[in-house]
Amino acid sequence: MQTSNFCYESGPLENTIDFSVFEHSSTILVQIYCGQNKEVLAYLTDVILSHIPHAICIGTTTDGEIYGAAITTLRTVISISVFEHTSIKTAYANDKDSFQCGVKIASDLITPNTKLLILFSDGTRMNAEEFLQGVESFNATIPICGGMAGDNGRFEQTYISSQHTLLGAGVVGVSLNSDCLHVATDYKFDWKPIGLTHTITKADENRVYSINDMKAAEFYDKYLGSNFSRTEFPLILEKNGVLMARAVIAKHEDGSLSYSGNLSEGDQVRIGFGDAESLMKDPIEVLKNLHSINVETFFIFSCMARRRFMPFLIKLGIGSFSKIATTSGFYTYSEFFHENRHNKLLNQTLTVVALSESPINTSSLTIIPKEETKKDTSYSKTIESLTHLIEQSARDYDEQSKRLEKQMKYSTNLLASHRQFLRYTVHEMNSPLSVIMCSIELHEMEFGKSVYLENIEVAVKNIFSMYDDLSYLVKKDQLRYMRHKIDLVDYVRSRIEFFAQVADKAKSKLIFETDCDKSFIFFNETKLQRIIDNTLTNAIKYTFENEKINVSLTQEKGNCHFCIASHSRKIQEPEKIFEEYYREEEAQNGFGLGLNLVKRICKEENVKIKLHSDENITSFSYQFKIENA
């Protein structure tokens, strides 16, 4: 086979191509890589087929063209390949269902001796991943190449063509059918993941609505800024042990983003960046598969991001191919590749297909040494150093994250053990406390009062109060605390009787006053006890010696006001008094959890709290809604 490449910009095409050279060739494949517009693509197709009507011609719009060692934009590269022992078929499909497009074009093109499919799809509407799966479902053995059409980075409208048919949506392709055609394919992926792993939390095929429960567009704004590059910083995920990139191709008004390939909910992704050191490596050295045949033609289908990311480095890589064989191709919106009986949709990759109708020998491709200029050396070293900096920072960050994750796991396990221990302790405390109280009562019934036992009883009641707090905290997320009708007057009086002895030992006296005989509220008794007990014990703890603690219940406009007032030191920071672990007086025992627990219960049950504190009096007031008021 022999391939001739031409670069067109304007004017009559006959001024660029001498068509008489191809008039007597029987099998001709023409590929048009058009960086201009659909009118130019249609014009070139018509002119070419008018001069060589027996040629098979397919075309695509691009995001840049590959013309030998050169990379062009806003021009058109025409590749004309003449085969001696190969037949060519062409077809197109424009079904709305991308999978069915794949099935149809595969069934139209594949023959018993098909060696390669060259496929071009539109770049903005086709779900290329579904399309490739459709091709694979028909035949999973045939190598494929090609990619999604471009429109110079606008992502608005792309075009493809087969013979005289021009399509704005769908797919076109050719099959190369031969018993002696040799095909070698390979690809080079030079992007690396960096930073944290993120989770796709809402997606529908190639449209992603949220990442880490954040709108997809806002996720990019956070990590890359509002003017982020759509293609140069893709999401990278791993599938079947292979790193794959997914670049943004469209942004929607609702903050969702469309990608060049599908992403699923639960996919773990990281943001990718171009690895300059890898980009600078000669692709001929890296792509070992290409060494297996005597190459006569290279077709290159490369991601648009590679052209736009460090353009100087990209030009260095393309030149290596043209020194070995005729080379042409275009920059795509995604690349098609086949490996291990699977079709893959790739991004950020350089995909290469090498063709030859010559016999295979054992010699390998000739590696041409790079001509290194001063510009090349200084620029490359700078970029390489920056890449090393990013990579090393990423590795350090990953190591830190792993250490932190290990520490968090240890802390989580430790906390879980502590909670289990606390549950067990709380469960086991009740029995011995009850035994102690019963024993005190029995001893007093038989032997009378004892000052020592009174001290023990006061201490046990304090422990009982702490036990009830702990029991509530341990069980509050496991139990449903039901409400029922409670006489608040009777209930407060019973709690005062329980703590009267405690107050007496603290040289205080509890005085209860009420303007009603009964006052019913709809409440949970466990929660009500926590409010009353914590407020009472707090007053007993901080009230000056030989001072009264006034407890009152009053009714007003459908509400019952419960208030505990006493003479104690003025609270200096009343806004902090309900915070966890806060204590006004460090000398006092306790953890500062009681009032925080009270505040949380009052918030849950819509109980209003009012705190007043000055040099003369400190009072805590709670407003309960009266049942059936």
JSON list of C-alpha atoms in Angstrom, two decimals, residues 31-43 45 58-63 76 92-93 119-126 147-173 330-333:
[
{"chain": "A", "resi": 31, "resn": "GLN", "atom": "CA", "xyz": [-9.87, 10.26, 4.59]},
{"chain": "A", "resi": 32, "resn": "ILE", "atom": "CA", "xyz": [-10.68, 13.95, 4.98]},
{"chain": "A", "resi": 33, "resn": "TYR", "atom": "CA", "xyz": [-9.71, 15.57, 8.29]},
{"chain": "A", "resi": 34, "resn": "CYS", "atom": "CA", "xyz": [-11.43, 18.96, 8.02]},
{"chain": "A", "resi": 35, "resn": "GLY", "atom": "CA", "xyz": [-10.60, 21.76, 10.46]},
{"chain": "A", "resi": 36, "resn": "GLN", "atom": "CA", "xyz": [-12.70, 24.29, 8.57]},
{"chain": "A", "resi": 37, "resn": "ASN", "atom": "CA", "xyz": [-16.48, 23.82, 8.23]},
{"chain": "A", "resi": 38, "resn": "LYS", "atom": "CA", "xyz": [-19.13, 21.53, 6.76]},
{"chain": "A", "resi": 39, "resn": "GLU", "atom": "CA", "xyz": [-19.22, 23.49, 3.50]},
{"chain": "A", "resi": 40, "resn": "VAL", "atom": "CA", "xyz": [-15.51, 22.83, 2.94]},
{"chain": "A", "resi": 41, "resn": "LEU", "atom": "CA", "xyz": [-15.96, 19.16, 3.91]},
{"chain": "A", "resi": 42, "resn": "ALA", "atom": "CA", "xyz": [-18.83, 18.81, 1.42]},
{"chain": "A", "resi": 43, "resn": "TYR", "atom": "CA", "xyz": [-16.91, 20.67, -1.32]},
{"chain": "A", "resi": 45, "resn": "THR", "atom": "CA", "xyz": [-15.80, 15.31, -0.94]},
{"chain": "A", "resi": 58, "resn": "ILE", "atom": "CA", "xyz": [-15.00, 9.30, 4.61]},
{"chain": "A", "resi": 59, "resn": "GLY", "atom": "CA", "xyz": [-14.51, 12.57, 6.44]},
{"chain": "A", "resi": 60, "resn": "THR", "atom": "CA", "xyz": [-14.77, 14.34, 9.77]},
{"chain": "A", "resi": 61, "resn": "THR", "atom": "CA", "xyz": [-14.48, 17.80, 11.25]},
{"chain": "A", "resi": 62, "resn": "THR", "atom": "CA", "xyz": [-11.62, 18.16, 13.75]},
{"chain": "A", "resi": 63, "resn": "ASP", "atom": "CA", "xyz": [-9.93, 20.02, 16.57]},
{"chain": "A", "resi": 76, "resn": "THR", "atom": "CA", "xyz": [-7.87, 20.29, 6.03]},
{"chain": "A", "resi": 92, "resn": "TYR", "atom": "CA", "xyz": [-23.05, 5.09, 7.87]},
{"chain": "A", "resi": 93, "resn": "ALA", "atom": "CA", "xyz": [-25.68, 4.94, 10.62]},
{"chain": "A", "resi": 119, "resn": "LEU", "atom": "CA", "xyz": [-14.90, 4.76, 12.54]},
{"chain": "A", "resi": 120, "resn": "PHE", "atom": "CA", "xyz": [-15.77, 8.45, 12.93]},
{"chain": "A", "resi": 121, "resn": "SER", "atom": "CA", "xyz": [-18.74, 9.53, 15.06]},
{"chain": "A", "resi": 122, "resn": "ASP", "atom": "CA", "xyz": [-20.18, 12.97, 15.71]},
{"chain": "A", "resi": 123, "resn": "GLY", "atom": "CA", "xyz": [-18.58, 14.64, 18.70]},
{"chain": "A", "resi": 124, "resn": "THR", "atom": "CA", "xyz": [-21.46, 16.19, 20.63]},
{"chain": "A", "resi": 125, "resn": "ARG", "atom": "CA", "xyz": [-24.54, 13.94, 20.45]},
{"chain": "A", "resi": 126, "resn": "MET", "atom": "CA", "xyz": [-23.32, 10.37, 20.21]},
{"chain": "A", "resi": 147, "resn": "GLY", "atom": "CA", "xyz": [-12.63, 8.83, 17.12]},
{"chain": "A", "resi": 148, "resn": "MET", "atom": "CA", "xyz": [-15.28, 11.47, 17.74]},
{"chain": "A", "resi": 149, "resn": "ALA", "atom": "CA", "xyz": [-15.39, 14.48, 15.43]},
{"chain": "A", "resi": 150, "resn": "GLY", "atom": "CA", "xyz": [-14.36, 17.91, 16.67]},
{"chain": "A", "resi": 151, "resn": "ASP", "atom": "CA", "xyz": [-15.36, 21.51, 15.97]},
{"chain": "A", "resi": 152, "resn": "ASN", "atom": "CA", "xyz": [-12.24, 23.35, 17.13]},
{"chain": "A", "resi": 153, "resn": "GLY", "atom": "CA", "xyz": [-13.16, 23.24, 20.80]},
{"chain": "A", "resi": 154, "resn": "ARG", "atom": "CA", "xyz": [-16.60, 24.87, 20.51]},
{"chain": "A", "resi": 155, "resn": "PHE", "atom": "CA", "xyz": [-18.55, 21.66, 21.36]},
{"chain": "A", "resi": 156, "resn": "GLU", "atom": "CA", "xyz": [-21.52, 22.93, 19.37]},
{"chain": "A", "resi": 157, "resn": "GLN", "atom": "CA", "xyz": [-21.86, 21.01, 16.09]},
{"chain": "A", "resi": 158, "resn": "THR", "atom": "CA", "xyz": [-19.59, 18.49, 14.41]},
{"chain": "A", "resi": 159, "resn": "TYR", "atom": "CA", "xyz": [-19.93, 16.74, 11.06]},
{"chain": "A", "resi": 160, "resn": "ILE", "atom": "CA", "xyz": [-18.95, 13.44, 9.49]},
{"chain": "A", "resi": 161, "resn": "SER", "atom": "CA", "xyz": [-19.32, 12.11, 5.97]},
{"chain": "A", "resi": 162, "resn": "SER", "atom": "CA", "xyz": [-19.43, 8.88, 3.97]},
{"chain": "A", "resi": 163, "resn": "GLN", "atom": "CA", "xyz": [-19.22, 9.32, 0.21]},
{"chain": "A", "resi": 164, "resn": "HIS", "atom": "CA", "xyz": [-21.64, 12.20, -0.56]},
{"chain": "A", "resi": 165, "resn": "THR", "atom": "CA", "xyz": [-23.65, 11.77, 2.67]},
{"chain": "A", "resi": 166, "resn": "LEU", "atom": "CA", "xyz": [-22.94, 14.51, 5.23]},
{"chain": "A", "resi": 167, "resn": "LEU", "atom": "CA", "xyz": [-24.22, 13.89, 8.79]},
{"chain": "A", "resi": 168, "resn": "GLY", "atom": "CA", "xyz": [-24.49, 16.14, 11.84]},
{"chain": "A", "resi": 169, "resn": "ALA", "atom": "CA", "xyz": [-25.20, 13.15, 14.06]},
{"chain": "A", "resi": 170, "resn": "GLY", "atom": "CA", "xyz": [-24.36, 9.49, 13.76]},
{"chain": "A", "resi": 171, "resn": "VAL", "atom": "CA", "xyz": [-21.34, 7.51, 12.66]},
{"chain": "A", "resi": 172, "resn": "VAL", "atom": "CA", "xyz": [-19.48, 6.71, 9.44]},
{"chain": "A", "resi": 173, "resn": "GLY", "atom": "CA", "xyz": [-16.86, 4.08, 8.83]},
{"chain": "A", "resi": 330, "resn": "PHE", "atom": "CA", "xyz": [-6.69, 14.36, 13.46]},
{"chain": "A", "resi": 331, "resn": "TYR", "atom": "CA", "xyz": [-7.33, 15.57, 17.01]},
{"chain": "A", "resi": 332, "resn": "THR", "atom": "CA", "xyz": [-10.55, 14.07, 18.33]},
{"chain": "A", "resi": 333, "resn": "TYR", "atom": "CA", "xyz": [-13.06, 14.61, 21.11]}
]
